[in-house]
Amino acid sequence: MEGDFYRPAPARHRVKDGLKRLVKNRRRLVVIVLGFILLMYLLFDNKGILARIGLEMKQSEMEQKVEEAEAETKQLQQRLKGLQGDKQTIEKTAREKHGMAREGETVYRIKPQE
């Protein structure tokens, strides 16, 4: 029946009342402030969570680059082995990439149309 005669307090008064109660209970206020400071320290410090996530992302990128470089190295080593003993492969590479020809041969190059 009491609720019938009184209006509920506006939201801004409820917030003010909550802050007043929080200030009155100093222990709770100290714990909340220290918790907030600790949370900010853990998140934004040089050794914090966000810095760690960034470093882990960089590490995964670097590992991927290393894997790509190792694959390229392996491919080049296989190509080198193929070139070391196969005279036909050496001749083909010399003709195609370096434009070389045997004595007496004439090489004609066709330019692609634009």
XYZ file of C-alpha atoms in Angstrom:
114
model
C 0.000 0.000 0.000
C 2.951 2.317 0.533
C 3.849 2.075 -3.156
C 0.489 3.534 -4.071
C 1.235 6.917 -2.492
C 4.845 7.496 -3.494
C 6.404 7.828 -6.897
C 9.503 5.737 -7.592
C 12.736 7.727 -7.462
C 14.118 8.810 -10.845
C 17.075 6.854 -12.203
C 19.567 9.648 -11.473
C 18.592 9.593 -7.794
C 19.046 5.823 -7.693
C 22.564 6.202 -9.088
C 23.378 8.923 -6.561
C 22.006 6.800 -3.733
C 24.087 3.832 -4.898
C 27.232 5.968 -4.985
C 26.492 7.346 -1.525
C 26.100 3.823 -0.140
C 29.325 2.792 -1.831
C 31.234 5.734 -0.337
C 29.817 4.951 3.094
C 31.069 1.396 2.854
C 34.775 2.275 2.519
C 36.044 -1.288 2.481
C 33.956 -2.121 -0.585
C 35.102 1.096 -2.276
C 38.775 0.312 -1.630
C 38.367 -3.228 -2.976
C 36.609 -1.988 -6.127
C 39.209 0.729 -6.789
C 42.121 -1.657 -6.223
C 40.445 -4.260 -8.428
C 39.997 -1.677 -11.180
C 43.644 -0.608 -10.937
C 44.805 -4.233 -11.011
C 42.620 -4.947 -14.035
C 44.030 -1.948 -15.918
C 47.565 -3.019 -15.002
C 46.973 -6.562 -16.243
C 45.449 -5.391 -19.500
C 47.574 -2.428 -20.516
C 51.005 -2.971 -18.947
C 54.015 -3.791 -21.155
C 53.777 -7.377 -19.967
C 49.990 -7.373 -19.917
C 47.476 -9.521 -21.698
C 47.083 -7.248 -24.721
C 50.847 -7.066 -25.252
C 51.070 -10.845 -25.006
C 48.323 -11.327 -27.587
C 50.140 -8.975 -29.972
C 53.415 -10.840 -29.507
C 51.742 -14.198 -30.110
C 50.274 -12.876 -33.364
C 53.712 -11.676 -34.490
C 55.199 -15.043 -33.557
C 52.665 -16.943 -35.662
C 53.349 -14.639 -38.635
C 57.090 -15.202 -38.297
C 56.634 -18.976 -38.039
C 54.587 -18.913 -41.235
C 57.324 -16.936 -43.020
C 59.933 -19.434 -41.818
C 57.858 -22.340 -43.155
C 57.517 -20.607 -46.530
C 61.260 -19.940 -46.674
C 62.032 -23.569 -45.792
C 59.700 -24.790 -48.551
C 61.371 -22.460 -51.055
C 64.820 -23.637 -49.948
C 63.792 -27.264 -50.384
C 62.429 -26.543 -53.857
C 65.636 -24.753 -54.874
C 67.785 -27.606 -53.554
C 65.790 -30.098 -55.635
C 66.202 -27.901 -58.681
C 69.936 -27.657 -58.022
C 70.232 -31.441 -57.839
C 68.380 -31.689 -61.142
C 70.704 -29.190 -62.794
C 73.937 -30.697 -61.527
C 73.833 -33.893 -63.551
C 71.323 -33.360 -66.358
C 72.789 -31.619 -69.405
C 69.413 -31.347 -71.145
C 67.928 -29.454 -68.202
C 70.926 -27.139 -68.117
C 70.617 -26.474 -71.853
C 66.851 -25.896 -71.602
C 67.329 -23.414 -68.756
C 70.109 -21.619 -70.636
C 67.936 -21.288 -73.741
C 64.712 -20.226 -72.013
C 65.945 -17.952 -69.268
C 69.187 -16.587 -70.642
C 68.499 -16.545 -74.384
C 71.540 -18.635 -75.250
C 71.876 -20.657 -78.451
C 74.223 -23.218 -79.970
C 76.751 -22.192 -82.572
C 75.097 -21.600 -85.913
C 71.564 -21.371 -84.483
C 69.424 -18.302 -84.966
C 67.021 -17.398 -82.174
C 63.777 -15.656 -83.072
C 61.869 -13.944 -80.293
C 58.206 -13.200 -80.707
C 56.912 -10.260 -78.733
C 53.469 -10.744 -77.200
C 50.771 -8.472 -78.585
C 49.567 -5.735 -76.310
